[in-house]
């Protein structure tokens, strides 16, 4: 169904391969002009002819056929028109043949892509600041799998650091197993906050905490047991959220996993003459690259976040032999990753070029509260709960007789949270608004889900499309057809740019075009060929919307 290829094969342009011509084909600004446009500006130089003249010649000599019905010059472009019925037959036919696999490909075959995402910190709140990394990473994971790559999802847990000594100290003084069992992560966080308050009055607490941290490092059973309890409690709680959001990991190797894997890195840095001393610390000087030094060991010999990331990158390369390794981490850590990547490059790791920091912007709530501001932590669980409750209220009002209301509300509410975080280019800071993400008429997942429910109900009444043979295709139908056939390209581009928002936007566009068709054209009341085609178009839309939402981790309620 590759019309670009079909067109390109018949364009004769000196020195351009078919692939190049194919890549040059554009979509004209409006459908009136044609379905594809070939720009002749690039050719002007080599052919020593004005683009408009080249276009006129190409159009004149172009051999139209049953697929391409016209080729017309307009300025420096040749506009091609595809036979609508042919397009519709092939596009809808393909979706209905491939179904849940429509849009999938094997372009990534044989390539492993590590994706480091969510990467929560043990004993710290799982707050709205983690929303983007979690859902972006998860969407990239699913997308890579769909396009034939072998993704490895890694939760690089923040499970190492002096804060665990503080926690043990606080737990010993003011905590209990019961308190944590009942209060969960919030209780754990409260202990942590209390430690800091009390340590301000009594600095000896800090020494005590350091002692406990050392005990963890030395493997003292009691300290390790407490630490393990904190870790289990955190993982249990975030696990519930991951389940709601349909997020999965293949590896939970966190920072502490690299405890015994850093010394070889330090040795290698030393051997390669990259380490220098500065105030007792060991650093890699990066001033030649306009960056502050990357600190490898503090003056007390302790390793740092960057040291662990160096060890982790090397470990991942050795273990998975990745084609790319993505780090889905907020842009606040831009410098950190630039430094780590540069150090690996200086170590002579030629694969350092395959490390990608997929940076994203911040999420704040409408009332101005942000993820990290003191005392104003917005728990992700609360945001999800609130969206589900609101979805419940909306459904109760719109469709009180609906069966499985609870389940539908969960799917709608969770979808709203995910879609809200994925709808914009990832680098943009976003303000999360409950009303906006749950607007059934907006650019939202519930709008898309509602469109699916509408399509499903049409199919229930009209019967699923078995055979269809397309006759006339009107403008509304054709817009849907064209959108449907864009899906594979959209997925390819979303992966190239690491932008799941392309998929989210696509879903809204397709839903809008389908709804226009739905309101302008009779489906069930139509007859013969027309009816069969419209049902097929409806089914193809449903399939494609479900595939798109599924890649974002969003389900579709049976009914809404
Ligand atoms: N736990 C870190 C944080 O919350 C994110 C870790 C990202 N991954 C990495 N390999 N550094 O800031």
XYZ file of C-alpha atoms and ligand atoms in Angstrom:
572
model
C 0.000 0.000 0.000
C 2.983 2.230 -0.261
C 1.749 4.895 -2.638
C 4.881 6.948 -2.209
C 6.911 4.074 -3.527
C 4.491 3.565 -6.362
C 4.762 7.221 -7.358
C 8.511 7.359 -6.892
C 9.091 4.347 -9.124
C 7.698 6.326 -12.065
C 9.410 9.642 -11.501
C 12.499 9.993 -13.588
C 14.923 12.397 -12.035
C 18.626 12.391 -12.752
C 20.925 11.313 -9.997
C 18.151 10.591 -7.516
C 17.492 7.056 -6.367
C 14.002 5.766 -5.819
C 14.540 5.911 -2.092
C 15.601 9.509 -2.257
C 12.612 10.465 -4.355
C 10.393 8.591 -1.969
C 11.783 10.492 0.986
C 11.263 13.796 -0.816
C 7.529 13.260 -1.384
C 5.478 15.538 0.822
C 1.876 15.948 1.806
C 0.397 19.028 0.106
C -0.966 21.663 2.496
C -4.509 20.756 1.527
C -6.243 17.792 -0.051
C -7.661 19.919 -2.847
C -4.208 20.141 -4.365
C -3.492 16.445 -4.359
C -2.457 13.586 -2.104
C 1.307 13.752 -2.526
C 3.608 16.468 -3.792
C 7.067 16.195 -5.261
C 9.186 19.345 -4.790
C 11.542 20.096 -7.671
C 13.684 22.769 -6.028
C 16.542 20.451 -5.193
C 16.769 19.366 -8.830
C 17.025 22.893 -10.147
C 20.732 23.135 -9.463
C 21.878 19.923 -11.104
C 19.457 20.221 -13.992
C 20.083 23.947 -14.484
C 16.424 24.573 -14.997
C 13.796 26.498 -13.067
C 11.831 24.310 -10.594
C 8.537 25.230 -12.238
C 9.808 24.041 -15.608
C 11.077 20.779 -14.165
C 7.723 20.239 -12.473
C 5.854 20.925 -15.706
C 7.996 18.415 -17.615
C 7.708 15.745 -14.943
C 3.946 16.137 -14.739
C 3.603 15.962 -18.500
C 5.626 12.821 -18.909
C 4.293 11.042 -15.808
C 2.555 7.758 -16.715
C -0.713 7.753 -14.773
C -2.366 4.406 -14.104
C -5.168 2.893 -12.071
C -3.435 3.959 -8.860
C -2.142 7.428 -9.668
C -4.921 9.180 -11.525
C -3.355 12.566 -12.088
C -0.053 14.393 -11.968
C -0.221 18.177 -12.143
C 2.410 20.845 -11.885
C 1.833 23.738 -9.487
C 4.749 26.117 -9.143
C 7.820 24.077 -8.291
C 5.763 21.031 -7.253
C 4.164 18.116 -9.000
C 0.933 17.151 -7.246
C -0.214 13.574 -7.513
C -3.679 12.267 -6.932
C -4.354 8.679 -5.979
C -7.491 6.864 -6.964
C -9.680 7.111 -3.871
C -11.386 3.778 -4.181
C -8.092 2.016 -4.685
C -6.610 3.772 -1.668
C -9.620 3.043 0.514
C -9.759 -0.598 -0.475
C -6.104 -1.188 0.262
C -5.815 0.905 3.412
C -8.925 -0.400 5.137
C -8.195 -3.892 3.895
C -4.756 -3.785 5.411
C -5.968 -2.605 8.812
C -8.617 -5.296 8.927
C -6.144 -7.954 7.899
C -3.447 -6.941 10.384
C -5.708 -5.870 13.248
C -3.840 -5.755 16.563
C -0.592 -5.807 14.585
C -1.544 -2.913 12.331
C 1.315 -0.447 12.502
C 3.779 -3.049 13.750
C 6.964 -3.728 11.834
C 10.232 -5.581 12.086
C 12.433 -2.579 11.450
C 14.160 -3.082 14.779
C 14.839 -6.767 14.379
C 17.939 -7.968 16.151
C 18.390 -4.712 18.039
C 18.288 -4.476 21.796
C 17.323 -1.118 23.261
C 17.773 -0.542 26.980
C 15.288 1.931 28.406
C 16.000 3.325 31.852
C 12.783 4.862 33.131
C 10.732 5.639 36.201
C 13.796 4.786 38.316
C 12.178 5.624 41.629
C 13.950 6.317 44.851
C 13.488 3.925 47.730
C 11.630 5.383 50.706
C 10.863 8.584 48.836
C 7.378 9.571 47.735
C 6.302 8.448 44.276
C 5.117 11.859 43.251
C 3.741 13.546 40.189
C 7.287 14.395 39.123
C 7.727 10.700 38.295
C 4.672 10.602 36.082
C 6.404 11.645 32.869
C 9.388 9.338 33.092
C 7.119 6.441 33.961
C 4.576 6.850 31.174
C 7.048 8.135 28.557
C 9.407 5.277 29.226
C 6.629 2.747 29.204
C 5.253 4.058 25.897
C 8.736 3.942 24.371
C 9.078 0.399 25.646
C 5.851 -0.731 24.013
C 6.613 1.176 20.825
C 10.046 -0.407 20.470
C 8.575 -3.856 20.984
C 5.886 -3.118 18.389
C 8.477 -2.092 15.831
C 10.487 -5.242 16.277
C 13.182 -4.123 18.708
C 13.925 -6.008 21.843
C 13.434 -3.485 24.621
C 14.902 -3.995 28.081
C 13.040 -1.942 30.663
C 15.269 -0.950 33.551
C 14.201 0.580 36.828
C 17.475 2.080 38.049
C 16.294 2.248 41.640
C 17.663 4.955 43.888
C 18.507 2.465 46.601
C 21.846 3.697 47.766
C 22.912 6.673 49.830
C 23.410 8.162 53.256
C 19.678 8.859 53.526
C 19.112 5.217 54.419
C 21.242 5.667 57.518
C 19.021 8.580 58.470
C 15.925 6.497 57.923
C 17.170 3.696 60.128
C 18.001 6.202 62.801
C 14.525 7.759 62.558
C 12.802 4.397 62.451
C 14.637 3.224 65.561
C 13.589 6.303 67.457
C 10.090 7.081 66.291
C 8.941 4.323 64.023
C 7.604 0.803 64.189
C 6.662 -1.969 61.837
C 3.015 -1.270 62.552
C 3.379 2.391 61.693
C 4.882 1.540 58.339
C 2.440 -1.223 57.588
C -0.424 1.163 58.093
C 1.056 4.342 56.733
C 3.168 2.986 53.901
C 5.442 5.269 51.959
C 3.895 8.354 53.454
C 4.762 7.218 56.950
C 8.272 6.417 55.794
C 8.605 9.850 54.294
C 7.253 11.443 57.473
C 10.028 9.703 59.424
C 12.547 11.137 57.034
C 11.159 14.653 57.357
C 11.137 14.290 61.149
C 14.754 13.211 61.138
C 15.744 16.463 59.460
C 13.735 18.570 61.858
C 15.205 16.852 64.882
C 18.733 16.774 63.513
C 18.665 20.534 63.272
C 18.263 20.663 67.034
C 20.488 17.714 67.753
C 23.398 17.334 65.330
C 24.514 14.100 67.009
C 21.714 12.418 65.064
C 23.718 12.937 61.911
C 26.628 10.983 63.341
C 24.298 8.238 64.407
C 22.839 8.131 60.875
C 26.305 7.904 59.369
C 26.975 4.981 61.643
C 23.857 3.183 60.458
C 24.743 3.827 56.862
C 28.131 2.279 57.445
C 26.371 -0.723 58.971
C 24.380 -1.178 55.779
C 27.562 -0.962 53.758
C 29.264 -3.471 56.025
C 26.339 -5.823 55.697
C 25.316 -5.797 59.375
C 22.229 -8.008 59.400
C 19.977 -5.730 61.441
C 20.655 -2.662 59.345
C 20.347 -4.605 56.127
C 17.066 -6.061 57.299
C 15.615 -2.634 57.949
C 16.864 -1.344 54.651
C 15.296 -4.341 52.911
C 12.036 -3.633 54.648
C 12.060 -0.038 53.387
C 12.836 -1.273 49.920
C 10.102 -3.910 49.904
C 7.569 -1.464 51.193
C 8.441 1.037 48.475
C 8.359 -1.542 45.726
C 5.040 -2.897 46.888
C 3.514 0.541 46.785
C 4.957 1.644 43.448
C 4.130 -1.799 42.088
C 0.456 -1.049 42.540
C 0.822 2.122 40.520
C 2.794 0.347 37.816
C 0.031 -2.204 37.568
C -2.612 0.498 37.187
C -0.541 2.225 34.525
C 0.350 -1.042 32.765
C 4.071 -0.429 33.236
C 6.622 -3.250 33.238
C 10.331 -3.708 33.854
C 12.759 -6.431 32.963
C 15.407 -5.338 35.418
C 15.327 -3.697 38.825
C 19.062 -3.297 39.088
C 19.353 -0.079 41.045
C 22.237 1.991 42.280
C 23.274 -0.453 44.996
C 23.591 -3.184 42.382
C 26.744 -1.430 41.221
C 28.461 -1.394 44.627
C 30.958 -4.020 43.519
C 31.122 -2.893 39.913
C 32.660 0.542 40.374
C 36.192 -0.322 41.392
C 37.037 -1.705 37.931
C 35.732 1.535 36.427
C 37.883 3.611 38.763
C 40.875 1.424 37.897
C 40.234 1.806 34.197
C 39.932 5.579 34.512
C 43.192 5.587 36.427
C 44.938 3.375 33.887
C 43.806 5.575 31.051
C 45.152 8.645 32.813
C 41.783 10.287 33.101
C 41.667 10.709 36.880
C 43.022 13.762 38.617
C 42.967 14.780 42.258
C 41.184 17.852 43.430
C 40.891 18.623 47.149
C 41.308 14.942 47.891
C 38.541 13.958 45.499
C 39.132 12.022 42.308
C 37.679 13.688 39.269
C 37.683 13.619 35.496
C 38.523 17.083 34.258
C 36.034 18.108 31.580
C 36.993 21.769 31.281
C 38.144 21.184 27.695
C 34.507 20.437 26.895
C 33.087 23.390 28.775
C 31.768 21.285 31.613
C 32.486 21.124 35.326
C 34.502 18.068 36.406
C 32.802 14.714 36.787
C 33.436 13.650 40.368
C 34.217 9.945 40.614
C 35.201 9.513 44.258
C 34.665 11.972 47.065
C 37.559 12.798 49.364
C 36.264 10.196 51.857
C 36.418 7.606 49.094
C 32.652 7.413 48.608
C 31.304 6.908 45.110
C 28.737 9.179 43.517
C 25.638 9.062 41.371
C 27.815 9.530 38.278
C 30.191 6.726 39.301
C 27.228 4.382 39.480
C 25.946 5.507 36.115
C 29.349 4.847 34.547
C 29.363 1.342 35.987
C 25.742 0.846 34.945
C 26.352 1.878 31.336
C 29.298 -0.498 31.028
C 27.368 -3.287 32.703
C 24.429 -2.783 30.335
C 26.661 -2.810 27.288
C 28.326 -6.023 28.446
C 25.085 -7.685 29.459
C 22.696 -6.665 26.697
C 24.980 -5.471 23.910
C 22.456 -2.725 23.261
C 21.946 -0.892 19.998
C 20.843 2.124 22.023
C 20.488 2.841 25.695
C 17.869 5.455 26.553
C 17.660 7.406 29.798
C 14.213 8.843 30.298
C 15.121 11.441 32.893
C 14.097 15.073 33.511
C 16.054 17.833 31.817
C 17.378 18.919 35.225
C 19.881 16.134 34.756
C 21.109 17.309 31.340
C 24.549 18.118 32.645
C 24.852 14.862 34.540
C 24.275 12.814 31.406
C 26.484 15.003 29.246
C 29.268 14.405 31.740
C 28.719 10.672 32.025
C 28.523 10.226 28.246
C 31.645 12.307 27.745
C 33.635 10.355 30.319
C 32.672 7.086 28.605
C 33.733 8.549 25.288
C 37.075 9.576 26.781
C 37.476 6.046 28.101
C 37.347 4.978 24.459
C 33.916 3.357 24.562
C 32.866 3.778 20.961
C 29.295 2.931 21.963
C 29.042 6.119 24.048
C 27.382 7.609 20.960
C 24.512 5.145 21.423
C 23.551 6.551 24.814
C 20.616 8.922 24.613
C 19.272 11.166 27.308
C 15.565 11.395 26.546
C 14.910 14.558 28.518
C 11.468 15.800 29.442
C 9.919 18.818 31.148
C 8.311 19.312 34.523
C 4.755 18.665 35.582
C 2.992 21.004 37.946
C -0.596 21.164 39.073
C -2.917 24.039 38.309
C -2.783 25.336 41.855
C 0.923 25.861 41.355
C 2.017 22.976 43.517
C 5.022 21.163 42.180
C 6.470 17.824 42.721
C 9.328 18.765 44.929
C 8.349 21.795 46.926
C 8.748 21.240 50.621
C 5.776 19.772 52.384
C 3.713 19.981 49.245
C 4.365 16.630 47.725
C 1.723 15.628 45.230
C 1.495 11.857 45.329
C 0.918 10.215 41.984
C -1.515 7.817 43.624
C -3.661 10.781 44.712
C -3.672 12.218 41.199
C -4.747 8.881 39.753
C -7.409 8.383 42.429
C -8.819 11.816 41.812
C -9.008 11.250 38.064
C -10.762 7.931 38.570
C -13.259 9.537 40.960
C -13.961 12.323 38.543
C -14.398 9.838 35.723
C -16.829 7.965 37.941
C -18.897 11.102 38.494
C -18.939 11.923 34.784
C -19.996 8.410 33.814
C -22.660 8.317 36.511
C -24.105 11.484 35.049
C -23.776 10.660 31.348
C -24.632 7.003 31.395
C -26.073 5.897 34.740
C -27.255 2.565 33.309
C -23.768 1.486 32.194
C -22.619 -1.938 33.318
C -19.123 -2.264 34.764
C -19.128 1.393 35.717
C -16.249 0.959 38.123
C -14.016 -0.646 35.576
C -14.876 1.881 32.893
C -14.130 4.721 35.313
C -10.748 3.217 36.110
C -9.849 2.853 32.456
C -10.986 6.387 31.706
C -9.379 7.951 34.776
C -6.044 6.211 34.401
C -6.046 6.939 30.688
C -6.581 10.619 31.423
C -3.518 10.730 33.663
C -1.314 9.002 31.094
C -2.610 10.899 28.097
C -2.372 14.200 29.961
C 1.327 13.574 30.483
C 1.954 12.366 26.938
C 0.016 14.793 24.796
C 2.677 17.488 24.548
C 6.209 17.409 23.247
C 8.098 15.839 26.081
C 10.506 18.680 26.695
C 7.703 21.142 27.480
C 6.816 21.887 31.081
C 3.183 21.024 31.600
C 0.450 22.077 33.949
C -1.765 19.186 34.813
C -5.448 20.096 34.915
C -8.084 17.583 36.006
C -10.803 19.298 34.011
C -8.708 19.463 30.897
C -7.614 15.826 30.872
C -11.184 14.664 31.502
C -12.880 16.862 28.932
C -14.890 14.540 26.712
C -14.861 17.106 23.928
C -11.189 17.998 24.235
C -7.964 16.578 22.913
C -8.058 13.813 25.458
C -7.956 10.086 25.877
C -11.605 10.029 26.972
C -12.555 11.705 23.708
C -10.703 8.942 21.867
C -12.127 6.239 24.121
C -15.600 7.622 23.589
C -15.073 7.509 19.838
C -14.082 3.849 20.171
C -17.241 3.138 22.137
C -19.244 4.888 19.438
C -17.583 2.831 16.704
C -18.191 -0.330 18.657
C -21.846 0.411 19.063
C -22.158 1.079 15.312
C -20.547 -2.285 14.640
C -22.776 -4.018 17.143
C -25.836 -2.766 15.324
C -24.506 -3.076 11.814
C -22.441 -6.215 12.081
C -18.737 -6.388 11.524
C -17.473 -5.840 8.019
C -16.715 -9.066 6.211
C -16.309 -8.223 2.592
C -16.396 -4.815 1.158
C -15.647 -3.510 -2.246
C -15.218 0.187 -2.426
C -17.105 2.221 -4.995
C -17.408 5.966 -4.558
C -15.432 7.536 -1.750
C -16.619 10.898 -0.440
C -14.444 13.548 1.132
C -15.188 12.629 4.749
C -14.489 8.982 4.127
C -11.328 9.767 2.263
C -9.950 11.859 5.107
C -10.382 8.916 7.460
C -8.799 6.547 4.950
C -5.750 8.744 4.570
C -5.348 9.132 8.295
C -5.576 5.387 8.774
C -2.760 4.809 6.341
C -0.510 7.315 8.093
C -0.338 5.213 11.245
C 2.777 3.147 10.455
C 4.729 6.308 9.553
C 3.553 8.020 12.713
C 4.898 5.141 14.795
C 8.188 5.169 12.958
C 8.593 8.912 13.542
C 7.530 8.675 17.172
C 10.280 6.146 17.759
C 12.925 8.105 15.844
C 12.207 11.248 17.844
C 11.343 9.463 21.093
C 8.013 11.306 21.037
C 5.006 9.257 22.120
C 3.030 12.492 21.787
C 2.957 11.878 18.035
C 0.846 8.818 18.729
C -1.411 10.680 21.159
C -1.976 13.485 18.674
C -2.582 11.020 15.904
C -5.275 9.279 17.929
C -7.084 12.569 18.507
C -6.815 13.518 14.824
C -8.158 10.186 13.675
C -10.993 10.316 16.206
C -11.927 13.805 15.040
C -11.980 12.767 11.396
C -14.019 9.696 12.190
C -16.531 11.743 14.150
C -16.892 14.189 11.284
C -17.587 11.254 8.992
C -19.992 9.770 11.551
C -22.048 12.941 11.799
C -22.010 13.802 8.097
C -22.651 10.368 6.625
C -25.267 7.739 7.312
C -23.697 4.407 8.148
C -26.428 2.029 9.242
C -28.977 3.644 6.957
C -26.761 3.359 3.889
C -27.132 0.548 1.422
C -25.175 -2.123 -0.341
C -21.541 -1.367 -1.078
C -21.643 1.976 0.687
C -22.927 0.465 3.899
C -20.373 -2.323 3.836
C -17.529 0.099 3.236
C -18.652 2.463 5.975
C -18.831 -0.386 8.449
C -15.376 -1.510 7.393
C -14.088 2.026 7.807
C -15.626 2.127 11.266
C -13.987 -1.111 12.249
C -10.616 -0.061 10.864
C -10.838 3.147 12.871
C -11.643 1.239 16.042
C -8.731 -1.136 15.503
C -6.275 1.681 14.828
C -7.407 3.797 17.776
C -7.082 0.805 20.072
C -3.598 0.091 18.797
C -2.602 3.716 19.285
C -3.964 3.935 22.816
C -2.550 0.525 23.676
C 0.951 1.705 22.829
C 0.499 4.477 25.370
C -0.679 2.008 27.989
C -4.315 3.081 27.761
C -7.217 0.680 27.497
C -10.637 1.141 25.966
C -13.791 0.381 27.946
C -16.232 -1.926 26.187
C -18.932 0.683 26.566
C -19.041 4.217 27.843
N 16.563 8.042 40.732
C 16.956 9.163 39.945
C 16.135 10.387 40.309
O 15.060 10.256 40.838
C 16.770 8.916 38.476
C 17.655 7.873 37.916
C 17.727 7.936 36.439
N 18.573 6.933 35.863
C 19.899 6.935 35.854
N 20.529 5.930 35.320
N 20.596 7.934 36.383
O 16.586 11.479 40.070
